[in-house]
Amino acid sequence: MPDFDQIRQQFPILQQTENGQPLVYLDNGATSQKPLKVIETIERYYRVQNANVHRGVYGLSERATELYEGAREKVRGFLNAKSTKEIVFVRGVTEAVNLVAQSWARTFLKAGDEVLITEMEHHSNIVPWQLLREQIGIRLRVLPMNDKGEVCLGAMADMVNEHTKLVSVTHMSNALGTINDVKRMCEIAHSVGAKFMADGAQATAHLKVDVQDIDCDFYALSGHKMYGPTGIGVLYAKEELLEAMPPYQGGGDMIYSVTFDSTEFNVLPYKFEAGTPNIAGGIGLGAAVDFLQELGMDKVAAYEDELLHYATNQLKQIEGLRIIGEAERKGGVISFIIDDIHPHDMATLMDQDGICVRASHHCAMPVMQHFKVPSTVRASFGVYNNFDDIDRLIASIEESKEMLL
Ligand SMILES: Cc1ncc(COP(=O)(O)O)c(C=O)c1O
């Protein structure tokens, strides 16, 4: 097992105080902090390696291209994709879902075709489908969840039919922590000939993901939630799908040749990467992948599971506290509310204790509607959190509660 306390030393931001208290960062669901490895990789790139990629014939540009394409290969290995042609760099999960909606779905779906999502989706896996519904008249269907925050696979099997063309599901819910059985869901989608997409925004920092084992058609991740920089993410898609899909945006780099009459598009994955890419972001994401691979995703998952169980047991001792989301399979996310206390008031007081938690609808308003709450307080864990952080969280909740009630 890696020394997870030592890992904390690799995160400069965690060495500082907040409101006079050592910083306890428990908002990893929103974004993670960055290890030295990532910070130094990006700094080195801008200090001594910066050049545009793919077109320079000089050494600096060739080296920048090697680093950028090397990062693509790292992500390929991380997801166990067959080929780097299947790894498209995008801004994040939001852009990945929009790309699938506007390129694949807008081309191959027609009015009346069904896209199935779940009740626990982030807005970024809801709104792009609503936009598509306006554009081409697809039917957006929603698989309900129970009061533990789980979807029923039997119900899913009943909902899919010959009209279902895509099932798009979060691998791990950011609002509830629920881990969905995406492999089984993918099988169900495929049984009716539908494609399957998983939103890995939360999952990739916490779980081992193998796109070939899941057999998903599309998988999306955001670099900033897995110790990498903001503004970079990945859409994985099976090669034959990407080959058939039209470009999402037009511009430089995604072309092979251009005349005023017509354009020949570049090969995969560049056909989907118009314009100068986020080079530093891609290279930084590669460093984040190295960071996670060195820890080992199985060990990360096991460690965060310990944190989750410890925190859940401690939170349950607090009178009036209700955990929102008690699925059998959960990642390191705990949402809760406390009788008569507004989540924002609670989080504001906790900030005085140096504790960063989120109080919001977590961009999953339908989840809040299900549980009939306006928002929740959410503590979400990363590899640098420890049992002391949780003890401080609990003490701060108790103190804030005293003041607010
Ligand atoms: C489950 C889930 N999906 C999608 C997103 C969107 O990710 P991004 O804002 O990085 O595009 C998030 C971000 O919170 C998320 O938690």
GROMACS .gro file of C-alpha atoms and ligand atoms in nm:
model
  421
    1MET     CA    1   0.000   0.000   0.000
    2PRO     CA    2   0.146   0.344  -0.089
    3ASP     CA    3   0.205   0.580   0.203
    4PHE     CA    4  -0.099   0.800   0.158
    5ASP     CA    5   0.019   1.047   0.428
    6GLN     CA    6   0.339   1.100   0.236
    7ILE     CA    7   0.134   1.162  -0.081
    8ARG     CA    8  -0.012   1.470   0.085
    9GLN     CA    9   0.336   1.624   0.088
   10GLN     CA   10   0.328   1.623  -0.291
   11PHE     CA   11   0.044   1.877  -0.297
   12PRO     CA   12   0.181   2.226  -0.224
   13ILE     CA   13  -0.165   2.381  -0.183
   14LEU     CA   14  -0.239   2.152   0.110
   15GLN     CA   15   0.054   2.292   0.306
   16GLN     CA   16  -0.119   2.627   0.353
   17THR     CA   17  -0.371   2.751   0.606
   18GLU     CA   18  -0.719   2.878   0.540
   19ASN     CA   19  -0.875   3.118   0.791
   20GLY     CA   20  -0.585   3.041   1.023
   21GLN     CA   21  -0.645   2.664   1.014
   22PRO     CA   22  -0.463   2.392   0.823
   23LEU     CA   23  -0.652   2.348   0.498
   24VAL     CA   24  -0.879   2.045   0.475
   25TYR     CA   25  -0.984   2.007   0.113
   26LEU     CA   26  -1.297   1.796   0.071
   27ASP     CA   27  -1.431   1.929  -0.258
   28ASN     CA   28  -1.262   1.680  -0.489
   29GLY     CA   29  -1.590   1.615  -0.668
   30ALA     CA   30  -1.571   1.971  -0.803
   31THR     CA   31  -1.202   1.963  -0.882
   32SER     CA   32  -0.896   1.794  -0.737
   33GLN     CA   33  -0.574   1.960  -0.623
   34LYS     CA   34  -0.259   1.915  -0.832
   35PRO     CA   35   0.055   1.725  -0.731
   36LEU     CA   36   0.404   1.866  -0.789
   37LYS     CA   37   0.450   1.620  -1.071
   38VAL     CA   38   0.171   1.788  -1.270
   39ILE     CA   39   0.264   2.144  -1.171
   40GLU     CA   40   0.631   2.092  -1.260
   41THR     CA   41   0.546   1.921  -1.589
   42ILE     CA   42   0.337   2.219  -1.700
   43GLU     CA   43   0.595   2.468  -1.574
   44ARG     CA   44   0.875   2.285  -1.759
   45TYR     CA   45   0.667   2.281  -2.075
   46TYR     CA   46   0.619   2.659  -2.071
   47ARG     CA   47   0.976   2.728  -1.959
   48VAL     CA   48   1.171   2.518  -2.207
   49GLN     CA   49   0.946   2.308  -2.431
   50ASN     CA   50   0.672   2.539  -2.563
   51ALA     CA   51   0.602   2.525  -2.938
   52ASN     CA   52   0.297   2.450  -3.148
   53VAL     CA   53   0.245   2.083  -3.224
   54HIS     CA   54   0.203   1.874  -3.541
   55ARG     CA   55   0.338   2.129  -3.788
   56GLY     CA   56   0.684   2.243  -3.692
   57VAL     CA   57   0.985   2.094  -3.867
   58TYR     CA   58   1.220   2.230  -3.602
   59GLY     CA   59   1.332   2.036  -3.297
   60LEU     CA   60   1.136   2.231  -3.036
   61SER     CA   61   0.808   2.168  -3.213
   62GLU     CA   62   0.893   1.804  -3.271
   63ARG     CA   63   0.966   1.759  -2.901
   64ALA     CA   64   0.642   1.936  -2.800
   65THR     CA   65   0.454   1.706  -3.040
   66GLU     CA   66   0.623   1.400  -2.889
   67LEU     CA   67   0.523   1.509  -2.539
   68TYR     CA   68   0.164   1.581  -2.642
   69GLU     CA   69   0.125   1.256  -2.834
   70GLY     CA   70   0.304   1.075  -2.551
   71ALA     CA   71   0.032   1.200  -2.318
   72ARG     CA   72  -0.231   1.059  -2.553
   73GLU     CA   73  -0.058   0.721  -2.533
   74LYS     CA   74  -0.058   0.744  -2.151
   75VAL     CA   75  -0.434   0.807  -2.151
   76ARG     CA   76  -0.481   0.517  -2.393
   77GLY     CA   77  -0.300   0.287  -2.150
   78PHE     CA   78  -0.492   0.428  -1.851
   79LEU     CA   79  -0.828   0.348  -2.015
   80ASN     CA   80  -0.697   0.037  -2.191
   81ALA     CA   81  -0.823   0.162  -2.527
   82LYS     CA   82  -0.707  -0.034  -2.831
   83SER     CA   83  -0.553   0.260  -3.012
   84THR     CA   84  -0.460   0.627  -2.967
   85LYS     CA   85  -0.692   0.692  -3.263
   86GLU     CA   86  -0.971   0.639  -3.010
   87ILE     CA   87  -0.845   0.908  -2.770
   88VAL     CA   88  -0.981   1.251  -2.863
   89PHE     CA   89  -0.862   1.543  -2.651
   90VAL     CA   90  -1.148   1.776  -2.557
   91ARG     CA   91  -1.206   2.035  -2.283
   92GLY     CA   92  -1.371   1.791  -2.046
   93VAL     CA   93  -1.675   1.570  -2.004
   94THR     CA   94  -1.910   1.853  -2.095
   95GLU     CA   95  -1.749   1.895  -2.435
   96ALA     CA   96  -1.726   1.518  -2.485
   97VAL     CA   97  -2.101   1.471  -2.435
   98ASN     CA   98  -2.180   1.765  -2.661
   99LEU     CA   99  -1.948   1.619  -2.925
  100VAL     CA  100  -2.127   1.285  -2.917
  101ALA     CA  101  -2.468   1.456  -2.926
  102GLN     CA  102  -2.385   1.695  -3.210
  103SER     CA  103  -2.168   1.470  -3.423
  104TRP     CA  104  -2.274   1.107  -3.373
  105ALA     CA  105  -2.633   1.145  -3.251
  106ARG     CA  106  -2.732   1.437  -3.473
  107THR     CA  107  -2.608   1.244  -3.777
  108PHE     CA  108  -2.734   0.896  -3.703
  109LEU     CA  109  -3.050   0.950  -3.494
  110LYS     CA  110  -3.388   1.069  -3.619
  111ALA     CA  111  -3.714   1.192  -3.469
  112GLY     CA  112  -3.864   0.936  -3.233
  113ASP     CA  113  -3.533   0.761  -3.157
  114GLU     CA  114  -3.469   0.728  -2.786
  115VAL     CA  115  -3.176   0.832  -2.569
  116LEU     CA  116  -3.190   0.684  -2.221
  117ILE     CA  117  -3.020   0.855  -1.926
  118THR     CA  118  -3.068   0.810  -1.552
  119GLU     CA  119  -3.224   1.029  -1.286
  120MET     CA  120  -2.883   1.088  -1.126
  121GLU     CA  121  -2.709   1.253  -1.422
  122HIS     CA  122  -2.505   1.572  -1.404
  123HIS     CA  123  -2.655   1.853  -1.615
  124SER     CA  124  -2.381   1.793  -1.873
  125ASN     CA  125  -2.541   1.457  -1.951
  126ILE     CA  126  -2.892   1.601  -1.963
  127VAL     CA  127  -2.885   1.938  -2.140
  128PRO     CA  128  -2.697   1.827  -2.457
  129TRP     CA  129  -2.974   1.568  -2.513
  130GLN     CA  130  -3.244   1.829  -2.458
  131LEU     CA  131  -3.074   2.051  -2.717
  132LEU     CA  132  -3.069   1.757  -2.956
  133ARG     CA  133  -3.436   1.692  -2.882
  134GLU     CA  134  -3.511   2.049  -2.992
  135GLN     CA  135  -3.301   2.004  -3.306
  136ILE     CA  136  -3.413   1.665  -3.436
  137GLY     CA  137  -3.700   1.545  -3.215
  138ILE     CA  138  -3.537   1.256  -3.030
  139ARG     CA  139  -3.714   1.122  -2.723
  140LEU     CA  140  -3.521   1.162  -2.397
  141ARG     CA  141  -3.613   0.897  -2.143
  142VAL     CA  142  -3.505   0.879  -1.781
  143LEU     CA  143  -3.435   0.565  -1.581
  144PRO     CA  144  -3.556   0.638  -1.226
  145MET     CA  145  -3.355   0.568  -0.912
  146ASN     CA  146  -3.469   0.447  -0.571
  147ASP     CA  147  -3.435   0.636  -0.242
  148LYS     CA  148  -3.090   0.490  -0.184
  149GLY     CA  149  -2.976   0.651  -0.508
  150GLU     CA  150  -2.954   0.334  -0.715
  151VAL     CA  151  -3.098   0.249  -1.052
  152CYS     CA  152  -3.262  -0.086  -1.106
  153LEU     CA  153  -3.110  -0.287  -1.390
  154GLY     CA  154  -3.434  -0.485  -1.427
  155ALA     CA  155  -3.619  -0.159  -1.487
  156MET     CA  156  -3.353  -0.058  -1.737
  157ALA     CA  157  -3.399  -0.384  -1.927
  158ASP     CA  158  -3.773  -0.307  -1.941
  159MET     CA  159  -3.717   0.047  -2.067
  160VAL     CA  160  -3.486  -0.026  -2.359
  161ASN     CA  161  -3.643  -0.128  -2.688
  162GLU     CA  162  -3.584  -0.113  -3.064
  163HIS     CA  163  -3.615   0.268  -3.052
  164THR     CA  164  -3.334   0.305  -2.796
  165LYS     CA  165  -3.026   0.423  -2.983
  166LEU     CA  166  -2.806   0.539  -2.697
  167VAL     CA  167  -2.783   0.483  -2.323
  168SER     CA  168  -2.571   0.750  -2.153
  169VAL     CA  169  -2.498   0.704  -1.784
  170THR     CA  170  -2.271   0.843  -1.518
  171HIS     CA  171  -2.015   0.589  -1.402
  172MET     CA  172  -2.011   0.750  -1.057
  173SER     CA  173  -2.259   1.011  -0.938
  174ASN     CA  174  -2.107   1.338  -0.821
  175ALA     CA  175  -2.411   1.418  -0.606
  176LEU     CA  176  -2.464   1.078  -0.441
  177GLY     CA  177  -2.145   0.879  -0.483
  178THR     CA  178  -2.333   0.589  -0.645
  179ILE     CA  179  -2.116   0.371  -0.868
  180ASN     CA  180  -2.320   0.232  -1.153
  181ASP     CA  181  -2.260  -0.113  -1.296
  182VAL     CA  182  -2.170   0.028  -1.636
  183LYS     CA  183  -2.053  -0.306  -1.772
  184ARG     CA  184  -2.393  -0.466  -1.715
  185MET     CA  185  -2.573  -0.151  -1.835
  186CYS     CA  186  -2.366  -0.158  -2.151
  187GLU     CA  187  -2.467  -0.522  -2.211
  188ILE     CA  188  -2.833  -0.427  -2.171
  189ALA     CA  189  -2.794  -0.135  -2.415
  190HIS     CA  190  -2.619  -0.358  -2.668
  191SER     CA  191  -2.888  -0.625  -2.635
  192VAL     CA  192  -3.127  -0.391  -2.821
  193GLY     CA  193  -2.861  -0.257  -3.057
  194ALA     CA  194  -2.814   0.074  -2.872
  195LYS     CA  195  -2.478   0.238  -2.815
  196PHE     CA  196  -2.352   0.298  -2.463
  197MET     CA  197  -2.174   0.602  -2.321
  198ALA     CA  198  -2.033   0.640  -1.970
  199ASP     CA  199  -1.960   0.974  -1.805
  200GLY     CA  200  -1.637   0.910  -1.616
  201ALA     CA  201  -1.597   1.261  -1.471
  202GLN     CA  202  -1.598   1.125  -1.115
  203ALA     CA  203  -1.493   0.767  -1.175
  204THR     CA  204  -1.149   0.805  -1.329
  205ALA     CA  205  -0.987   0.952  -1.016
  206HIS     CA  206  -1.122   0.674  -0.798
  207LEU     CA  207  -1.167   0.352  -0.996
  208LYS     CA  208  -0.981   0.140  -1.243
  209VAL     CA  209  -1.150   0.191  -1.579
  210ASP     CA  210  -1.109  -0.050  -1.869
  211VAL     CA  211  -1.308   0.058  -2.173
  212GLN     CA  212  -1.255  -0.274  -2.351
  213ASP     CA  213  -1.380  -0.468  -2.051
  214ILE     CA  214  -1.688  -0.242  -2.021
  215ASP     CA  215  -1.721  -0.260  -2.401
  216CYS     CA  216  -1.861   0.095  -2.398
  217ASP     CA  217  -1.889   0.284  -2.725
  218PHE     CA  218  -1.804   0.620  -2.568
  219TYR     CA  219  -1.634   0.713  -2.240
  220ALA     CA  220  -1.565   1.068  -2.120
  221LEU     CA  221  -1.325   1.205  -1.859
  222SER     CA  222  -1.217   1.545  -1.723
  223GLY     CA  223  -0.849   1.597  -1.641
  224HIS     CA  224  -0.906   1.842  -1.357
  225LYS     CA  225  -1.099   1.591  -1.150
  226MET     CA  226  -0.814   1.339  -1.163
  227TYR     CA  227  -0.523   1.558  -1.043
  228GLY     CA  228  -0.464   1.708  -1.387
  229PRO     CA  229  -0.516   2.060  -1.521
  230THR     CA  230  -0.844   2.229  -1.611
  231GLY     CA  231  -0.948   2.270  -1.973
  232ILE     CA  232  -0.844   1.923  -2.084
  233GLY     CA  233  -1.040   1.600  -2.101
  234VAL     CA  234  -1.087   1.300  -2.321
  235LEU     CA  235  -1.356   1.145  -2.531
  236TYR     CA  236  -1.282   0.778  -2.586
  237ALA     CA  237  -1.485   0.628  -2.870
  238LYS     CA  238  -1.456   0.307  -3.067
  239GLU     CA  239  -1.258   0.367  -3.382
  240GLU     CA  240  -1.531   0.260  -3.624
  241LEU     CA  241  -1.771   0.511  -3.467
  242LEU     CA  242  -1.523   0.797  -3.490
  243GLU     CA  243  -1.450   0.704  -3.851
  244ALA     CA  244  -1.819   0.731  -3.936
  245MET     CA  245  -1.882   1.053  -3.743
  246PRO     CA  246  -1.852   1.395  -3.907
  247PRO     CA  247  -1.620   1.653  -3.746
  248TYR     CA  248  -1.763   1.846  -3.456
  249GLN     CA  249  -1.578   2.169  -3.532
  250GLY     CA  250  -1.389   2.291  -3.838
  251GLY     CA  251  -1.055   2.469  -3.852
  252GLY     CA  252  -0.683   2.407  -3.851
  253ASP     CA  253  -0.527   2.071  -3.762
  254MET     CA  254  -0.846   1.873  -3.836
  255ILE     CA  255  -0.788   1.892  -4.212
  256TYR     CA  256  -0.570   1.711  -4.460
  257SER     CA  257  -0.628   1.950  -4.749
  258VAL     CA  258  -0.851   2.251  -4.811
  259THR     CA  259  -0.972   2.430  -5.124
  260PHE     CA  260  -1.262   2.674  -5.148
  261ASP     CA  261  -1.468   2.392  -5.293
  262SER     CA  262  -1.402   2.118  -5.044
  263THR     CA  263  -1.200   1.992  -4.752
  264GLU     CA  264  -1.046   1.654  -4.688
  265PHE     CA  265  -1.042   1.579  -4.318
  266ASN     CA  266  -0.745   1.461  -4.119
  267VAL     CA  267  -0.713   1.107  -3.984
  268LEU     CA  268  -0.824   1.005  -3.635
  269PRO     CA  269  -0.817   1.142  -3.377
  270TYR     CA  270  -0.720   1.481  -3.530
  271LYS     CA  271  -1.044   1.502  -3.728
  272PHE     CA  272  -1.206   1.597  -3.396
  273GLU     CA  273  -0.936   1.834  -3.271
  274ALA     CA  274  -0.980   2.161  -3.460
  275GLY     CA  275  -0.739   2.444  -3.384
  276THR     CA  276  -0.428   2.462  -3.168
  277PRO     CA  277  -0.496   2.217  -2.889
  278ASN     CA  278  -0.446   2.263  -2.515
  279ILE     CA  279  -0.089   2.135  -2.539
  280ALA     CA  280   0.018   2.212  -2.182
  281GLY     CA  281  -0.312   2.066  -2.060
  282GLY     CA  282  -0.260   1.743  -2.251
  283ILE     CA  283   0.095   1.703  -2.125
  284GLY     CA  284  -0.020   1.787  -1.771
  285LEU     CA  285  -0.293   1.525  -1.798
  286GLY     CA  286  -0.027   1.274  -1.899
  287ALA     CA  287   0.161   1.357  -1.577
  288ALA     CA  288  -0.161   1.312  -1.376
  289VAL     CA  289  -0.209   0.970  -1.534
  290ASP     CA  290   0.149   0.880  -1.433
  291PHE     CA  291   0.073   0.997  -1.079
  292LEU     CA  292  -0.234   0.774  -1.053
  293GLN     CA  293  -0.070   0.476  -1.225
  294GLU     CA  294   0.223   0.491  -0.984
  295LEU     CA  295  -0.018   0.479  -0.690
  296GLY     CA  296  -0.220   0.201  -0.853
  297MET     CA  297  -0.592   0.249  -0.908
  298ASP     CA  298  -0.682  -0.059  -0.703
  299LYS     CA  299  -0.498   0.086  -0.403
  300VAL     CA  300  -0.653   0.429  -0.455
  301ALA     CA  301  -1.000   0.271  -0.459
  302ALA     CA  302  -0.929   0.060  -0.148
  303TYR     CA  303  -0.791   0.358   0.047
  304GLU     CA  304  -1.080   0.587  -0.045
  305ASP     CA  305  -1.323   0.314   0.048
  306GLU     CA  306  -1.174   0.313   0.400
  307LEU     CA  307  -1.217   0.691   0.418
  308LEU     CA  308  -1.575   0.663   0.296
  309HIS     CA  309  -1.670   0.400   0.554
  310TYR     CA  310  -1.502   0.585   0.840
  311ALA     CA  311  -1.671   0.913   0.744
  312THR     CA  312  -2.011   0.750   0.689
  313ASN     CA  313  -2.003   0.585   1.033
  314GLN     CA  314  -1.897   0.910   1.203
  315LEU     CA  315  -2.158   1.119   1.021
  316LYS     CA  316  -2.434   0.877   1.115
  317GLN     CA  317  -2.365   0.951   1.484
  318ILE     CA  318  -2.464   1.316   1.434
  319GLU     CA  319  -2.820   1.381   1.544
  320GLY     CA  320  -3.048   1.522   1.275
  321LEU     CA  321  -2.802   1.444   0.994
  322ARG     CA  322  -2.939   1.262   0.691
  323ILE     CA  323  -2.711   1.111   0.429
  324ILE     CA  324  -2.846   1.158   0.076
  325GLY     CA  325  -2.735   0.860  -0.130
  326GLU     CA  326  -2.679   0.526   0.039
  327ALA     CA  327  -2.616   0.299  -0.254
  328GLU     CA  328  -2.454  -0.040  -0.193
  329ARG     CA  329  -2.166   0.060  -0.423
  330LYS     CA  330  -2.036   0.407  -0.358
  331GLY     CA  331  -1.720   0.606  -0.424
  332GLY     CA  332  -1.574   0.869  -0.193
  333VAL     CA  333  -1.861   1.118  -0.202
  334ILE     CA  334  -2.100   1.186   0.088
  335SER     CA  335  -2.392   1.424   0.051
  336PHE     CA  336  -2.588   1.516   0.360
  337ILE     CA  337  -2.833   1.761   0.510
  338ILE     CA  338  -2.899   1.852   0.871
  339ASP     CA  339  -3.248   1.926   1.000
  340ASP     CA  340  -3.336   2.297   0.987
  341ILE     CA  341  -2.992   2.408   0.867
  342HIS     CA  342  -2.938   2.546   0.520
  343PRO     CA  343  -2.643   2.369   0.350
  344HIS     CA  344  -2.491   2.705   0.251
  345ASP     CA  345  -2.488   2.826   0.613
  346MET     CA  346  -2.324   2.502   0.721
  347ALA     CA  347  -2.055   2.519   0.450
  348THR     CA  348  -1.985   2.888   0.521
  349LEU     CA  349  -1.921   2.817   0.889
  350MET     CA  350  -1.706   2.517   0.803
  351ASP     CA  351  -1.493   2.740   0.585
  352GLN     CA  352  -1.406   2.935   0.903
  353ASP     CA  353  -1.254   2.609   1.028
  354GLY     CA  354  -1.044   2.576   0.711
  355ILE     CA  355  -1.266   2.306   0.566
  356CYS     CA  356  -1.368   2.319   0.200
  357VAL     CA  357  -1.692   2.133   0.132
  358ARG     CA  358  -1.949   2.205  -0.132
  359ALA     CA  359  -2.304   2.322  -0.065
  360SER     CA  360  -2.508   2.321  -0.382
  361HIS     CA  361  -2.729   2.122  -0.614
  362HIS     CA  362  -2.401   1.986  -0.758
  363CYS     CA  363  -2.524   2.047  -1.116
  364ALA     CA  364  -2.766   1.761  -1.062
  365MET     CA  365  -3.093   1.942  -0.991
  366PRO     CA  366  -3.309   1.637  -1.073
  367VAL     CA  367  -3.130   1.451  -0.790
  368MET     CA  368  -3.226   1.730  -0.550
  369GLN     CA  369  -3.583   1.714  -0.683
  370HIS     CA  370  -3.593   1.339  -0.617
  371PHE     CA  371  -3.486   1.383  -0.256
  372LYS     CA  372  -3.698   1.700  -0.215
  373VAL     CA  373  -3.406   1.912  -0.095
  374PRO     CA  374  -3.280   2.238  -0.250
  375SER     CA  375  -2.915   2.142  -0.205
  376THR     CA  376  -2.687   1.929   0.010
  377VAL     CA  377  -2.350   1.962   0.179
  378ARG     CA  378  -2.105   1.735   0.001
  379ALA     CA  379  -1.771   1.607   0.125
  380SER     CA  380  -1.576   1.429  -0.146
  381PHE     CA  381  -1.243   1.257  -0.094
  382GLY     CA  382  -0.914   1.235  -0.278
  383VAL     CA  383  -0.592   1.042  -0.228
  384TYR     CA  384  -0.447   1.311   0.002
  385ASN     CA  385  -0.733   1.307   0.252
  386ASN     CA  386  -0.689   1.115   0.575
  387PHE     CA  387  -0.873   1.018   0.891
  388ASP     CA  388  -0.771   1.345   1.063
  389ASP     CA  389  -0.948   1.538   0.787
  390ILE     CA  390  -1.261   1.342   0.862
  391ASP     CA  391  -1.229   1.401   1.236
  392ARG     CA  392  -1.196   1.775   1.164
  393LEU     CA  393  -1.498   1.758   0.934
  394ILE     CA  394  -1.707   1.594   1.205
  395ALA     CA  395  -1.593   1.838   1.476
  396SER     CA  396  -1.670   2.133   1.249
  397ILE     CA  397  -2.017   2.002   1.167
  398GLU     CA  398  -2.091   1.959   1.540
  399GLU     CA  399  -1.971   2.311   1.620
  400SER     CA  400  -2.153   2.470   1.327
  401LYS     CA  401  -2.468   2.288   1.424
  402GLU     CA  402  -2.448   2.429   1.778
  403MET     CA  403  -2.417   2.779   1.638
  404LEU     CA  404  -2.693   2.746   1.380
  405LEU     CA  405  -2.961   2.568   1.580
  406LIG     C1  406  -2.064   1.331  -1.297
  406LIG     C2  407  -2.015   1.452  -1.371
  406LIG     N1  408  -2.034   1.461  -1.502
  406LIG     C3  409  -1.990   1.566  -1.573
  406LIG     C4  410  -1.927   1.671  -1.513
  406LIG     C5  411  -1.880   1.786  -1.597
  406LIG     O1  412  -1.742   1.789  -1.599
  406LIG     P1  413  -1.665   1.915  -1.660
  406LIG     O2  414  -1.721   2.036  -1.591
  406LIG     O3  415  -1.523   1.889  -1.624
  406LIG     O4  416  -1.690   1.915  -1.805
  406LIG     C6  417  -1.907   1.669  -1.375
  406LIG     C7  418  -1.845   1.783  -1.306
  406LIG     O5  419  -1.874   1.809  -1.190
  406LIG     C8  420  -1.950   1.555  -1.303
  406LIG     O6  421  -1.931   1.547  -1.172
   0.00000   0.00000   0.00000
